Short mmCIF file of N, CA, C and O in Angstrom, two decimals:
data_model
loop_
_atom_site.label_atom_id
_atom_site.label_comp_id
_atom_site.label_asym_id
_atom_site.label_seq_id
_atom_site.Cartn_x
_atom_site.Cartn_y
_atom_site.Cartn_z
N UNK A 17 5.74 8.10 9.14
CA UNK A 17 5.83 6.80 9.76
C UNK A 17 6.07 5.71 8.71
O UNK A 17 6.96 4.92 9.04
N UNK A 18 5.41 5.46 7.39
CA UNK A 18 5.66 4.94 6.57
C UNK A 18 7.15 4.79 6.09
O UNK A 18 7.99 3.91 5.93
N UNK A 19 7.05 5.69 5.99
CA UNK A 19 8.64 6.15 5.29
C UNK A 19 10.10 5.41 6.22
O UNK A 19 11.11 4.80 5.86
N UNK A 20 9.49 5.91 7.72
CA UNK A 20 10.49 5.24 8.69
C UNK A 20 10.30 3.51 8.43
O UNK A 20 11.26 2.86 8.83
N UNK A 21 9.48 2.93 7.96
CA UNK A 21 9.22 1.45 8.02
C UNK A 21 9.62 1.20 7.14
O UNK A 21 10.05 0.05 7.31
N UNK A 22 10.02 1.78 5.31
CA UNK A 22 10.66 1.42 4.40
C UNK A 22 11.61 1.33 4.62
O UNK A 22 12.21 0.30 4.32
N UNK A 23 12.55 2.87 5.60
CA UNK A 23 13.48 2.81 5.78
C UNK A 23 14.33 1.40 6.50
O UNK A 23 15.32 0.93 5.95
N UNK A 24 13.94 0.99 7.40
CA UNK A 24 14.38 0.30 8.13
C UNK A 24 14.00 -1.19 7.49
O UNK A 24 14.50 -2.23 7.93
N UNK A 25 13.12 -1.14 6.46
CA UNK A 25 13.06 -2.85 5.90
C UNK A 25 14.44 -2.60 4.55
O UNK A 25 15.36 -3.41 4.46
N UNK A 26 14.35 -1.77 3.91
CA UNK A 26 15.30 -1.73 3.23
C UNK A 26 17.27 -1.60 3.82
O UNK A 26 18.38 -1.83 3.33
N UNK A 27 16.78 -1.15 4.91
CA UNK A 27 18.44 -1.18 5.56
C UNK A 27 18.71 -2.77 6.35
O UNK A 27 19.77 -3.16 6.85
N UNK A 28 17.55 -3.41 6.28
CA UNK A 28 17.97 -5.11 6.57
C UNK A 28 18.23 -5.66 5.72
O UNK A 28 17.49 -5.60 4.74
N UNK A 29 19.57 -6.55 5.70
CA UNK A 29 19.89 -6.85 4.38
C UNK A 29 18.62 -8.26 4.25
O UNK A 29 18.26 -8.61 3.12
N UNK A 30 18.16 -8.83 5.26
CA UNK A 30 17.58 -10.12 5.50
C UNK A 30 15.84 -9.73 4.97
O UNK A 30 14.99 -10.62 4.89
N UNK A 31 15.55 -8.24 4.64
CA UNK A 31 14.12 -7.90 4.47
C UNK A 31 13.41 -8.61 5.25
O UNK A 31 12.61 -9.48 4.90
N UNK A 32 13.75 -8.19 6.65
CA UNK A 32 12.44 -9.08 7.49
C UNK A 32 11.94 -7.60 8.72
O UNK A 32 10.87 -7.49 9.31
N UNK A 33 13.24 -6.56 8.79
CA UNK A 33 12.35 -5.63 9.43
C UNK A 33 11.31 -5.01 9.29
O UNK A 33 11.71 -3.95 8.80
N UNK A 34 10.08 -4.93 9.41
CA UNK A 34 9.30 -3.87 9.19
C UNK A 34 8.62 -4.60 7.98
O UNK A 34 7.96 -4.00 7.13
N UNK A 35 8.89 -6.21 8.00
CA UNK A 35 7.84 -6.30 6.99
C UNK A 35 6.74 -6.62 7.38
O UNK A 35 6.04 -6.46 6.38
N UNK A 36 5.92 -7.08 8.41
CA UNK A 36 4.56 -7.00 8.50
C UNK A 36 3.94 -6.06 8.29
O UNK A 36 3.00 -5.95 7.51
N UNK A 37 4.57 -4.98 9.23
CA UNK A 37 3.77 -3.85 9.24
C UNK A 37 4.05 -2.74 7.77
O UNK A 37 3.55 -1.61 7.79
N UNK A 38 4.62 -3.08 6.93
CA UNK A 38 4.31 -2.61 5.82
C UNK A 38 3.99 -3.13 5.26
O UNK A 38 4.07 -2.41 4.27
N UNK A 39 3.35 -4.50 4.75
CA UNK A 39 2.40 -5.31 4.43
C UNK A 39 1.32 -4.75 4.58
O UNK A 39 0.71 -4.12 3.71
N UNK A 40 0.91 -5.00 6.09
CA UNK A 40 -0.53 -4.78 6.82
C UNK A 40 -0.64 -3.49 5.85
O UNK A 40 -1.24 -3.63 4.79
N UNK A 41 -0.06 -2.22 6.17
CA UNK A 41 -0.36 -0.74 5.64
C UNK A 41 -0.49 -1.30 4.32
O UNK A 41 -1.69 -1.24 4.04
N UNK A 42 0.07 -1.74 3.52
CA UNK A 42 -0.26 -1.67 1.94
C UNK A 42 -1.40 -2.45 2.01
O UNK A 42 -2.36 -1.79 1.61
N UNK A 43 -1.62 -3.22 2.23
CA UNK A 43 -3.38 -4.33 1.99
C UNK A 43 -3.60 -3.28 2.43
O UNK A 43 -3.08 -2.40 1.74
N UNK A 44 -4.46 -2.69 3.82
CA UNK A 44 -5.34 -1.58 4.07
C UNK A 44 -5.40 -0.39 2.86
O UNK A 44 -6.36 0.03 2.21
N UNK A 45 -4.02 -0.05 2.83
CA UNK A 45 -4.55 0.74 1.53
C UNK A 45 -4.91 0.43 0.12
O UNK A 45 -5.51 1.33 -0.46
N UNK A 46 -4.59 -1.05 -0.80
CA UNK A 46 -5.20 -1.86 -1.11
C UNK A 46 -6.48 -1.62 -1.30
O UNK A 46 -6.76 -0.86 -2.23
N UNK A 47 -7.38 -2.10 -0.65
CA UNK A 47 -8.59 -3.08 0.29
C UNK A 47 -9.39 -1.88 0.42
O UNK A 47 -10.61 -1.86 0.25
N UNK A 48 -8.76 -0.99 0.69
CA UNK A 48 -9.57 0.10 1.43
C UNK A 48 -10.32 1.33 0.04
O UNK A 48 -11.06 2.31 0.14
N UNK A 49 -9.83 0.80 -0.88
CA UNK A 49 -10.62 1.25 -2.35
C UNK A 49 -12.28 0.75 -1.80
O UNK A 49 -13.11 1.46 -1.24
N UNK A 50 -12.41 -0.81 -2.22
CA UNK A 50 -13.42 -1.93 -2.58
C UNK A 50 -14.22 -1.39 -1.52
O UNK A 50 -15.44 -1.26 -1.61
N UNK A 51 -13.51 -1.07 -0.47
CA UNK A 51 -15.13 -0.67 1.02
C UNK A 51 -15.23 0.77 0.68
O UNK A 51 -16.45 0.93 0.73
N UNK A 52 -14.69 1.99 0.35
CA UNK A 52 -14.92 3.21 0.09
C UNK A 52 -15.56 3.41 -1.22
O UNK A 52 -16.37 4.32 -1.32
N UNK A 53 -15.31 2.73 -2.16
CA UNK A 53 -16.67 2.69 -3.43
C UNK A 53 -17.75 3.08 -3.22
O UNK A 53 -18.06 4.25 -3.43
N UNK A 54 -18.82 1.93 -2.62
CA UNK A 54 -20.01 2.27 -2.53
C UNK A 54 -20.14 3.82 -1.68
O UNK A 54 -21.21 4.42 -1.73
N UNK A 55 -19.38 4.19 -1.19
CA UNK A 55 -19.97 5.40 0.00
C UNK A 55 -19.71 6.91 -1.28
O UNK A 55 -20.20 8.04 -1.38
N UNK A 56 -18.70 6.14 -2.04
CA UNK A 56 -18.18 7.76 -2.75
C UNK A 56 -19.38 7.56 -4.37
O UNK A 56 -19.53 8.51 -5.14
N UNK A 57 -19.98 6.37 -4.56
CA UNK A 57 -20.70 6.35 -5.35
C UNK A 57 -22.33 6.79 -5.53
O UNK A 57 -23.06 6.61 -6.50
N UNK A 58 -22.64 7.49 -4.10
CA UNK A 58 -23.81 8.38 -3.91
C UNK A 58 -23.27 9.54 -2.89
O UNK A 58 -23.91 10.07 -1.99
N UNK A 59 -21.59 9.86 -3.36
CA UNK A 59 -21.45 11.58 -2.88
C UNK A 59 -21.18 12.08 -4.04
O UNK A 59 -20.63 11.68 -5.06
N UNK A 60 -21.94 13.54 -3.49
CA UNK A 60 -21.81 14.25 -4.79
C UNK A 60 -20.55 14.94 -4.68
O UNK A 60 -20.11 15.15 -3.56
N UNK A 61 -19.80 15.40 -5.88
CA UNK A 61 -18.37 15.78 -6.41
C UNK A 61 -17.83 14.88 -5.45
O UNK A 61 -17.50 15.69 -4.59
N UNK A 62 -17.61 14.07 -5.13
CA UNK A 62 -16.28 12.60 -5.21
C UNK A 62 -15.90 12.25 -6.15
O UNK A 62 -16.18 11.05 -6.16
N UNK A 63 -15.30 12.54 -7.24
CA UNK A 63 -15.26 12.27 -8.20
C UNK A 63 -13.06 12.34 -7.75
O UNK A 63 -12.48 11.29 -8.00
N UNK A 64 -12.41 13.23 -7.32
CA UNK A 64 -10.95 13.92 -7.13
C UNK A 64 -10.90 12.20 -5.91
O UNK A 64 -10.16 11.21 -5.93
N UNK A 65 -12.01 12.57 -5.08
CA UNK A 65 -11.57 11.22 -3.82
C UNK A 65 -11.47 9.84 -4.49
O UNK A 65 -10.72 8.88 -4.32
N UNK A 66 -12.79 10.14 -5.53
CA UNK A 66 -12.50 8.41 -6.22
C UNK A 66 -11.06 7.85 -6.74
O UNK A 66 -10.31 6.88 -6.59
N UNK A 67 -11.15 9.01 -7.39
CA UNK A 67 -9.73 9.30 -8.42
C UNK A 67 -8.34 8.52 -7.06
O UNK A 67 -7.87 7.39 -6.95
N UNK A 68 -8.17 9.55 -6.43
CA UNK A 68 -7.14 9.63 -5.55
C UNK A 68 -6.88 7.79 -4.85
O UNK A 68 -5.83 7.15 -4.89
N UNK A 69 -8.33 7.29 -4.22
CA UNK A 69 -8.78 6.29 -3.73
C UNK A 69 -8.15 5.29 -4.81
O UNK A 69 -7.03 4.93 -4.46
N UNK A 70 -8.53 4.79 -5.91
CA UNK A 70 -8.14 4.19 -6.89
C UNK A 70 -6.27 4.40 -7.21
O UNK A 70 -5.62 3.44 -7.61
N UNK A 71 -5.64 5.70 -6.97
CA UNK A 71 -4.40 5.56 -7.78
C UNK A 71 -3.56 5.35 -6.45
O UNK A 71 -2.37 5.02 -6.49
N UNK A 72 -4.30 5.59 -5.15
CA UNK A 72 -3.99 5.02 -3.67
C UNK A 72 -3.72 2.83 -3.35
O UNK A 72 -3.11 2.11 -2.56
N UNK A 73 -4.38 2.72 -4.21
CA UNK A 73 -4.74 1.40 -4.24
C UNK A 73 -3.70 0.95 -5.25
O UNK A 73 -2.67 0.28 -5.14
N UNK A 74 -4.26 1.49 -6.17
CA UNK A 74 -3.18 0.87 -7.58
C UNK A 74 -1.05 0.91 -6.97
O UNK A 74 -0.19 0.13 -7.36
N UNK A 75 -0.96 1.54 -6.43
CA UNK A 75 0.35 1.90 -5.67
C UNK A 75 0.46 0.89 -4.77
O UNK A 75 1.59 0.40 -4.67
N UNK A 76 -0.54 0.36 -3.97
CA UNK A 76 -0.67 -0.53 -2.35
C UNK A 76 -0.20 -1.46 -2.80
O UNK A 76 0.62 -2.15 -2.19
N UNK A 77 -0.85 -1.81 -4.62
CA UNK A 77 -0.80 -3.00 -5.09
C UNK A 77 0.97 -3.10 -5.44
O UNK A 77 1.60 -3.92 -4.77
N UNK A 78 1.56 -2.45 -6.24
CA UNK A 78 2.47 -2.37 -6.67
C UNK A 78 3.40 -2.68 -5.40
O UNK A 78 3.86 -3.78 -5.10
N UNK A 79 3.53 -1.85 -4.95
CA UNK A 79 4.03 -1.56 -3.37
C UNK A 79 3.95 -3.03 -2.70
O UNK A 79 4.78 -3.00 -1.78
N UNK A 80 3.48 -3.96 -2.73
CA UNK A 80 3.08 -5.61 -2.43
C UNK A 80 3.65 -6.47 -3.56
O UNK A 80 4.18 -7.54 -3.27
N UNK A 81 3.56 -6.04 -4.86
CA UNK A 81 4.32 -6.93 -5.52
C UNK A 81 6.19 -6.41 -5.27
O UNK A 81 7.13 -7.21 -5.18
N UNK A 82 6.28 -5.27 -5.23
CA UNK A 82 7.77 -5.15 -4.67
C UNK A 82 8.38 -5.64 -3.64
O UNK A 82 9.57 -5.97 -3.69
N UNK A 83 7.52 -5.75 -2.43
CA UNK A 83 7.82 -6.64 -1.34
C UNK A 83 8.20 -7.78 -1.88
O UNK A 83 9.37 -8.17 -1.97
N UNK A 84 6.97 -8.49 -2.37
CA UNK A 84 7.36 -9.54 -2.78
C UNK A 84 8.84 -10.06 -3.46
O UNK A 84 9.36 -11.16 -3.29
N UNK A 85 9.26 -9.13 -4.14
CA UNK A 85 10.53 -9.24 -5.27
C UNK A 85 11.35 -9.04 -4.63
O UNK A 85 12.39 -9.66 -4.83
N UNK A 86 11.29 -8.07 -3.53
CA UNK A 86 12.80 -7.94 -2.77
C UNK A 86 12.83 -9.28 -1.60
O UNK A 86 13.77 -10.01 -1.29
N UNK A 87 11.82 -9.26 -1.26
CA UNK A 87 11.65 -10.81 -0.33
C UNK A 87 12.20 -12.12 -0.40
O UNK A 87 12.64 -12.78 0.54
N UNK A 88 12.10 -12.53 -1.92
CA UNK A 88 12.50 -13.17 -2.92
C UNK A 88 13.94 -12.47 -3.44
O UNK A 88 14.27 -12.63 -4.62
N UNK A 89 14.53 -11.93 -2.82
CA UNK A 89 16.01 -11.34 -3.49
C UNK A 89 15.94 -10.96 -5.00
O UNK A 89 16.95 -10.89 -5.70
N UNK A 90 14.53 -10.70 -5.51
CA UNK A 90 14.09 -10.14 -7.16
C UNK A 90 14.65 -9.05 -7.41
O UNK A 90 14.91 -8.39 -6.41
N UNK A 91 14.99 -8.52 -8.60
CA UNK A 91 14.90 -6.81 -8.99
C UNK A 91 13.60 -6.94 -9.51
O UNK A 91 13.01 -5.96 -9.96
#
């Protein structure tokens, strides 16, 4: 589903298809580190989920500043 929403914001030349809702999805995945912390910080072996959680986020982020740049007609 993701993938179909890149697709279709990147085939507008105007970058306005599909950009909320790949916004929205990147903040949630974002965001969704900072509330899953505390829960993975008293499970035991979470250690692969933390991991994953964090390089999930670090991407959301990236993934939001690219919006941004193509939004802005940026490379």
């Amino acid at each position: 589903m993701f993938s179909s929403l890149v697709d279709g914001y990147l085939a507008d030349p105007k970058r306005q298809k599909n950009a909320s809702e790949l916004r929205a999805q990147l903040v949630a995945w974002r965001d969704n580190h900072a509330r899953l912390t505390p829960l993975l910080a008293s499970a035991k072996q979470a250690d692969d989920l933390r991991t994953l959680s964090e390089q999930l986020s670090a991407s959301a982020t990236a993934g939001l500043a690219a919006l941004d740049a193509l939004g802005q007609n940026q490379k």
